[in-house]
Amino acid sequence: MADNEEYDYEALPESASVVTHLIAGALAGITEHTVMHPFDSVKTRMQIINPNPQAVYSGVVQAITRMTTTEGVRSLWRGVNSVILGAGPSHALYFATYEQCKTWFGGSELGHHPIATGAAGACATIASDALMNPFDVIKQRMQVHGSSYRSVLECARKVFKAEGFSAFYVSYPTTLMMTIPFQSIQFATYEFFCGVLNPNRSYDPKTHIISGGIAGAIAAAVTTPLDVAKTLLQTRGTSANAEVRNASGMLAALRVIVKHDGMRGLIRGWKPRVLSHMPATAISWSTYEYFKWFLNSSFHSLSELDYSRPHDLSTPKILFGVHPSF
């Protein structure tokens, strides 16, 4: 195999199969969200307004300890089946939409096309979040303390019967409002730290893990207020508080949160949110960077590359990106 410096590992080879990308992205999405699900369960419970006294926690460790001792270890994984059902298809849909829209907008041509790729990314986010939102609603309904839902199907059926189809999408605009800054902050932070820790941008697992972890932590912390609002909207049907049940959108949710808990209420659950996103994003970026390196290494060893042709650097780096709604 030739030296890594002789070719640009950051550009995926044209021979790479789209189906391979879709499968890899789907599996990565399922894995990252499933592994970190316990922290997501704690985050959801800590963000609930006026929770059951038995579900008031002083910290992440205390929450996990109480949940496992009083409800069993399985309580940390309630709702994970909804994640498994939704994360794979939504990640695959993201990449498929990105590639198609990038072609339509002219982003697949040689050279840099930030506007085209940015627009394609926005379309991909809208599509994947539209698919994932109902699964996320079901997941959080099952995570709430005292939830009696025994399966994803039962939860979906009862929520639909009691609140209608809109219950699955009342948080969709808020999710999009959160996803855009999350991804922007994550990308910018990741690229910055990669440049600082690895100026020559060669393949270096340690750099990708550290940079990915920092990027995920910062993006998760900054967007926590929107995540709190999303949780309120997605679990409003389980609340006995009339103001919570009548919240119809992001601004209404934010007003209810500030009214009940003050400005501090906007950052409830930030610790478990950061703890879940930091390793998940580190895994996502390191897996993605390895995938690029592996594909190019294999492709380079099997065929002769034309080094005179510039590589297309617009390949989507969000293929394995962690979804901020978890």
Short mmCIF file of C-alpha atoms in Angstrom, two decimals:
data_model
loop_
_atom_site.label_atom_id
_atom_site.label_comp_id
_atom_site.label_asym_id
_atom_site.label_seq_id
_atom_site.Cartn_x
_atom_site.Cartn_y
_atom_site.Cartn_z
CA MET A 1 0.00 0.00 0.00
CA ALA A 2 1.31 3.42 -0.88
CA ASP A 3 2.04 6.04 1.76
CA ASN A 4 -1.09 7.79 3.06
CA GLU A 5 0.32 11.18 2.09
CA GLU A 6 0.16 10.24 -1.62
CA TYR A 7 -3.62 10.53 -1.70
CA ASP A 8 -6.34 12.44 0.09
CA TYR A 9 -8.13 10.03 2.43
CA GLU A 10 -10.83 12.67 3.16
CA ALA A 11 -12.39 12.22 -0.29
CA LEU A 12 -14.36 9.01 -0.74
CA PRO A 13 -13.59 7.10 -3.97
CA GLU A 14 -16.13 7.18 -6.76
CA SER A 15 -16.33 3.39 -6.65
CA ALA A 16 -17.74 3.41 -3.12
CA SER A 17 -21.21 1.88 -3.09
CA VAL A 18 -24.10 4.09 -1.96
CA VAL A 19 -25.75 1.01 -0.47
CA THR A 20 -22.61 0.42 1.61
CA HIS A 21 -22.80 3.98 2.90
CA LEU A 22 -26.49 3.64 3.74
CA ILE A 23 -26.00 0.40 5.67
CA ALA A 24 -22.95 1.70 7.52
CA GLY A 25 -24.72 4.94 8.40
CA ALA A 26 -27.81 3.13 9.62
CA LEU A 27 -25.82 0.71 11.79
CA ALA A 28 -23.71 3.51 13.23
CA GLY A 29 -26.85 5.49 14.08
CA ILE A 30 -28.45 2.55 15.86
CA THR A 31 -25.27 1.70 17.75
CA GLU A 32 -24.43 5.18 19.02
CA HIS A 33 -27.95 5.94 20.26
CA THR A 34 -28.49 2.51 21.80
CA VAL A 35 -25.24 2.50 23.75
CA MET A 36 -25.89 5.93 25.25
CA HIS A 37 -29.61 5.38 25.90
CA PRO A 38 -29.37 5.23 29.74
CA PHE A 39 -27.99 8.80 29.85
CA ASP A 40 -30.74 9.91 27.50
CA SER A 41 -33.34 8.37 29.84
CA VAL A 42 -31.91 10.30 32.78
CA LYS A 43 -31.87 13.51 30.73
CA THR A 44 -35.52 13.13 29.78
CA ARG A 45 -36.62 12.60 33.39
CA MET A 46 -34.58 15.55 34.65
CA GLN A 47 -36.20 17.85 32.07
CA ILE A 48 -39.80 17.06 33.07
CA ILE A 49 -41.69 19.92 34.77
CA ASN A 50 -43.32 18.99 38.11
CA PRO A 51 -42.18 15.36 37.98
CA ASN A 52 -43.36 12.63 40.30
CA PRO A 53 -41.51 13.09 43.66
CA GLN A 54 -39.97 9.68 43.09
CA ALA A 55 -38.40 10.97 39.88
CA VAL A 56 -36.63 14.03 41.33
CA TYR A 57 -32.89 13.54 41.05
CA SER A 58 -29.95 15.57 42.32
CA GLY A 59 -27.48 14.32 39.74
CA VAL A 60 -26.74 11.79 37.05
CA VAL A 61 -25.19 9.16 39.32
CA GLN A 62 -28.00 9.44 41.86
CA ALA A 63 -30.59 9.17 39.08
CA ILE A 64 -29.05 6.02 37.63
CA THR A 65 -28.68 4.48 41.09
CA ARG A 66 -32.29 5.20 42.08
CA MET A 67 -33.71 4.05 38.76
CA THR A 68 -31.85 0.74 38.88
CA THR A 69 -32.63 0.03 42.55
CA THR A 70 -36.31 1.03 42.53
CA GLU A 71 -37.35 0.20 38.97
CA GLY A 72 -34.75 -2.26 37.82
CA VAL A 73 -31.91 -1.98 35.31
CA ARG A 74 -34.37 -2.31 32.43
CA SER A 75 -35.81 1.11 33.29
CA LEU A 76 -32.65 2.69 31.85
CA TRP A 77 -33.45 1.12 28.50
CA ARG A 78 -37.16 1.87 28.24
CA GLY A 79 -37.92 3.24 24.79
CA VAL A 80 -34.75 1.89 23.21
CA ASN A 81 -36.78 -0.23 20.77
CA SER A 82 -38.20 2.97 19.32
CA VAL A 83 -34.66 4.22 18.80
CA ILE A 84 -33.67 1.01 17.05
CA LEU A 85 -36.70 1.19 14.75
CA GLY A 86 -36.23 4.85 13.87
CA ALA A 87 -32.51 5.63 14.00
CA GLY A 88 -31.45 3.26 11.24
CA PRO A 89 -33.96 4.41 8.59
CA SER A 90 -33.55 8.10 9.53
CA HIS A 91 -29.77 7.95 9.21
CA ALA A 92 -30.07 6.14 5.89
CA LEU A 93 -32.67 8.65 4.67
CA TYR A 94 -30.37 11.51 5.64
CA PHE A 95 -27.57 10.27 3.42
CA ALA A 96 -29.84 9.29 0.53
CA THR A 97 -31.54 12.71 0.57
CA TYR A 98 -28.21 14.49 0.86
CA GLU A 99 -26.74 12.73 -2.15
CA GLN A 100 -29.81 13.24 -4.33
CA CYS A 101 -30.24 16.93 -3.43
CA LYS A 102 -26.52 17.57 -3.80
CA THR A 103 -26.75 16.26 -7.37
CA TRP A 104 -29.85 18.37 -8.10
CA PHE A 105 -28.21 21.51 -6.72
CA GLY A 106 -24.94 21.01 -8.61
CA GLY A 107 -22.86 20.08 -5.58
CA SER A 108 -21.54 16.86 -7.10
CA GLU A 109 -19.44 18.64 -9.72
CA LEU A 110 -15.70 19.01 -9.20
CA GLY A 111 -14.67 21.82 -6.89
CA HIS A 112 -16.14 23.35 -3.75
CA HIS A 113 -19.87 24.12 -3.64
CA PRO A 114 -20.66 25.20 -0.07
CA ILE A 115 -24.06 26.68 -0.92
CA ALA A 116 -25.20 23.59 -2.80
CA THR A 117 -23.94 21.15 -0.18
CA GLY A 118 -25.32 23.32 2.62
CA ALA A 119 -28.76 23.38 0.99
CA ALA A 120 -28.58 19.63 0.46
CA GLY A 121 -27.70 19.16 4.13
CA ALA A 122 -30.69 21.27 5.16
CA CYS A 123 -33.01 19.16 2.99
CA ALA A 124 -31.52 15.98 4.43
CA THR A 125 -32.08 17.23 7.98
CA ILE A 126 -35.70 18.14 7.27
CA ALA A 127 -36.37 14.70 5.76
CA SER A 128 -34.59 12.60 8.40
CA ASP A 129 -36.09 14.56 11.33
CA ALA A 130 -39.55 14.19 9.81
CA LEU A 131 -39.11 10.42 9.84
CA MET A 132 -37.49 10.26 13.28
CA ASN A 133 -39.75 12.65 15.22
CA PRO A 134 -42.61 10.20 15.94
CA PHE A 135 -40.11 7.58 17.14
CA ASP A 136 -38.50 10.18 19.40
CA VAL A 137 -41.90 11.10 20.87
CA ILE A 138 -42.64 7.45 21.62
CA LYS A 139 -39.18 6.98 23.12
CA GLN A 140 -39.61 9.87 25.55
CA ARG A 141 -43.14 8.86 26.51
CA MET A 142 -41.77 5.45 27.50
CA GLN A 143 -38.88 7.01 29.43
CA VAL A 144 -41.13 9.06 31.73
CA HIS A 145 -41.35 7.77 35.31
CA GLY A 146 -44.43 5.59 35.80
CA SER A 147 -44.91 4.97 32.09
CA SER A 148 -47.16 1.94 31.62
CA TYR A 149 -46.50 1.40 27.92
CA ARG A 150 -45.31 -2.12 27.29
CA SER A 151 -44.27 -1.72 23.67
CA VAL A 152 -43.62 0.85 20.96
CA LEU A 153 -46.81 -0.12 19.13
CA GLU A 154 -48.96 0.18 22.25
CA CYS A 155 -47.50 3.61 23.04
CA ALA A 156 -48.05 4.85 19.49
CA ARG A 157 -51.63 3.56 19.44
CA LYS A 158 -52.59 5.11 22.79
CA VAL A 159 -50.94 8.46 22.09
CA PHE A 160 -52.69 8.65 18.73
CA LYS A 161 -56.05 7.74 20.26
CA ALA A 162 -55.76 10.26 23.10
CA GLU A 163 -54.04 13.18 21.37
CA GLY A 164 -54.27 12.65 17.66
CA PHE A 165 -51.62 12.57 14.93
CA SER A 166 -50.37 16.07 15.80
CA ALA A 167 -48.86 14.73 19.04
CA PHE A 168 -46.13 13.07 17.01
CA TYR A 169 -45.13 16.31 15.27
CA VAL A 170 -45.85 19.16 17.70
CA SER A 171 -42.12 19.21 18.52
CA TYR A 172 -40.93 18.93 14.89
CA PRO A 173 -40.29 22.68 14.33
CA THR A 174 -38.40 22.83 17.65
CA THR A 175 -36.37 19.79 16.64
CA LEU A 176 -35.34 21.50 13.40
CA MET A 177 -34.52 24.71 15.27
CA MET A 178 -32.23 22.67 17.51
CA THR A 179 -30.69 20.50 14.82
CA ILE A 180 -29.41 23.38 12.68
CA PRO A 181 -27.29 25.11 15.38
CA PHE A 182 -26.24 21.75 16.82
CA GLN A 183 -24.82 20.57 13.53
CA SER A 184 -23.26 23.96 12.75
CA ILE A 185 -21.50 24.12 16.12
CA GLN A 186 -20.48 20.48 15.92
CA PHE A 187 -18.91 20.81 12.46
CA ALA A 188 -17.10 24.07 13.22
CA THR A 189 -15.76 22.80 16.55
CA TYR A 190 -14.67 19.46 15.11
CA GLU A 191 -12.82 21.05 12.20
CA PHE A 192 -11.15 23.58 14.53
CA PHE A 193 -9.78 21.01 16.96
CA CYS A 194 -8.74 18.65 14.17
CA GLY A 195 -6.75 21.52 12.69
CA VAL A 196 -5.14 22.30 16.04
CA LEU A 197 -4.34 18.72 17.06
CA ASN A 198 -3.50 17.39 13.60
CA PRO A 199 -2.46 20.23 11.23
CA ASN A 200 -1.54 17.94 8.32
CA ARG A 201 -5.02 16.33 8.55
CA SER A 202 -3.70 12.79 8.13
CA TYR A 203 -5.71 9.88 9.51
CA ASP A 204 -5.22 9.86 13.29
CA PRO A 205 -7.84 8.01 15.42
CA LYS A 206 -6.84 9.81 18.62
CA THR A 207 -7.38 13.22 17.04
CA HIS A 208 -10.78 12.25 15.63
CA ILE A 209 -11.96 10.82 18.96
CA ILE A 210 -10.85 13.85 21.00
CA SER A 211 -12.13 16.39 18.48
CA GLY A 212 -15.42 14.55 18.05
CA GLY A 213 -15.96 14.30 21.78
CA ILE A 214 -15.29 18.00 22.35
CA ALA A 215 -17.52 18.97 19.42
CA GLY A 216 -20.40 16.84 20.67
CA ALA A 217 -20.11 18.14 24.23
CA ILE A 218 -20.09 21.81 23.23
CA ALA A 219 -22.92 21.46 20.71
CA ALA A 220 -25.05 19.52 23.21
CA ALA A 221 -24.49 22.05 26.02
CA VAL A 222 -25.29 25.10 23.87
CA THR A 223 -28.51 23.63 22.46
CA THR A 224 -29.84 22.29 25.79
CA PRO A 225 -32.58 24.98 26.16
CA LEU A 226 -34.14 23.88 22.88
CA ASP A 227 -33.87 20.25 23.94
CA VAL A 228 -35.71 21.04 27.20
CA ALA A 229 -38.49 22.69 25.17
CA LYS A 230 -38.64 19.68 22.85
CA THR A 231 -38.96 17.29 25.79
CA LEU A 232 -41.82 19.33 27.23
CA LEU A 233 -43.69 19.23 23.92
CA GLN A 234 -43.11 15.53 23.38
CA THR A 235 -44.19 14.53 26.89
CA ARG A 236 -46.94 17.10 27.46
CA GLY A 237 -49.64 14.43 27.23
CA THR A 238 -48.28 12.78 30.40
CA SER A 239 -48.39 15.99 32.48
CA ALA A 240 -51.11 16.98 34.92
CA ASN A 241 -50.15 20.64 34.50
CA ALA A 242 -52.64 22.45 32.25
CA GLU A 243 -50.04 24.93 30.96
CA VAL A 244 -47.75 22.11 29.92
CA ARG A 245 -50.57 20.17 28.23
CA ASN A 246 -51.63 23.28 26.29
CA ALA A 247 -48.15 24.28 25.09
CA SER A 248 -48.44 24.30 21.32
CA GLY A 249 -44.97 25.24 20.17
CA MET A 250 -41.39 26.15 21.01
CA LEU A 251 -42.03 29.68 22.31
CA ALA A 252 -44.95 28.51 24.45
CA ALA A 253 -42.82 25.71 25.86
CA LEU A 254 -39.96 28.09 26.69
CA ARG A 255 -42.37 30.46 28.46
CA VAL A 256 -43.79 27.63 30.58
CA ILE A 257 -40.29 26.44 31.50
CA VAL A 258 -39.11 29.90 32.57
CA LYS A 259 -42.35 30.55 34.48
CA HIS A 260 -42.06 27.35 36.52
CA ASP A 261 -38.30 27.00 36.99
CA GLY A 262 -36.80 30.34 36.00
CA MET A 263 -33.85 30.63 33.63
CA ARG A 264 -32.22 27.65 35.33
CA GLY A 265 -35.01 25.51 33.96
CA LEU A 266 -33.63 26.02 30.46
CA ILE A 267 -30.50 24.03 31.27
CA ARG A 268 -32.14 21.14 33.14
CA GLY A 269 -30.59 17.85 32.10
CA TRP A 270 -27.52 19.41 30.48
CA LYS A 271 -25.10 17.09 32.28
CA PRO A 272 -26.59 13.77 31.09
CA ARG A 273 -27.13 15.34 27.66
CA VAL A 274 -23.44 16.20 27.41
CA LEU A 275 -22.42 12.84 28.86
CA SER A 276 -24.45 11.04 26.19
CA HIS A 277 -23.44 13.19 23.23
CA MET A 278 -19.71 13.40 24.00
CA PRO A 279 -18.89 9.68 23.55
CA ALA A 280 -21.57 9.19 20.90
CA THR A 281 -20.15 11.97 18.73
CA ALA A 282 -16.60 10.79 19.33
CA ILE A 283 -17.62 7.31 18.16
CA SER A 284 -19.46 8.75 15.16
CA TRP A 285 -16.60 10.91 13.91
CA SER A 286 -13.88 8.31 14.52
CA THR A 287 -15.98 5.64 12.78
CA TYR A 288 -16.63 7.93 9.84
CA GLU A 289 -12.98 8.96 9.49
CA TYR A 290 -11.92 5.32 9.66
CA PHE A 291 -14.49 4.42 7.01
CA LYS A 292 -13.08 7.08 4.67
CA TRP A 293 -9.51 5.97 5.33
CA PHE A 294 -10.36 2.28 4.86
CA LEU A 295 -12.24 2.85 1.61
CA ASN A 296 -9.48 4.94 0.13
CA SER A 297 -6.75 2.58 1.33
CA SER A 298 -8.53 -0.40 -0.24
CA PHE A 299 -9.34 1.48 -3.41
CA HIS A 300 -5.77 2.75 -3.73
CA SER A 301 -4.31 -0.73 -3.29
CA LEU A 302 -6.53 -2.18 -6.03
CA SER A 303 -6.34 0.47 -8.71
CA GLU A 304 -4.14 3.21 -10.00
CA LEU A 305 -5.38 6.68 -9.06
CA ASP A 306 -5.14 9.68 -11.33
CA TYR A 307 -3.44 12.19 -9.03
CA SER A 308 -3.75 14.98 -11.57
CA ARG A 309 -7.52 15.10 -11.02
CA PRO A 310 -8.56 17.15 -7.98
CA HIS A 311 -10.63 15.30 -5.39
CA ASP A 312 -14.14 16.33 -4.58
CA LEU A 313 -14.05 17.39 -0.89
CA SER A 314 -17.76 17.93 -0.61
CA THR A 315 -18.50 14.39 0.61
CA PRO A 316 -20.97 14.64 3.52
CA LYS A 317 -19.22 14.36 6.87
CA ILE A 318 -22.57 13.97 8.61
CA LEU A 319 -22.93 10.37 7.44
CA PHE A 320 -22.30 9.11 10.96
CA GLY A 321 -23.26 12.33 12.75
CA VAL A 322 -25.03 11.92 16.08
CA HIS A 323 -28.64 13.01 15.99
CA PRO A 324 -29.12 15.88 18.46
CA SER A 325 -32.62 14.90 19.45
CA PHE A 326 -31.28 12.03 21.57
#
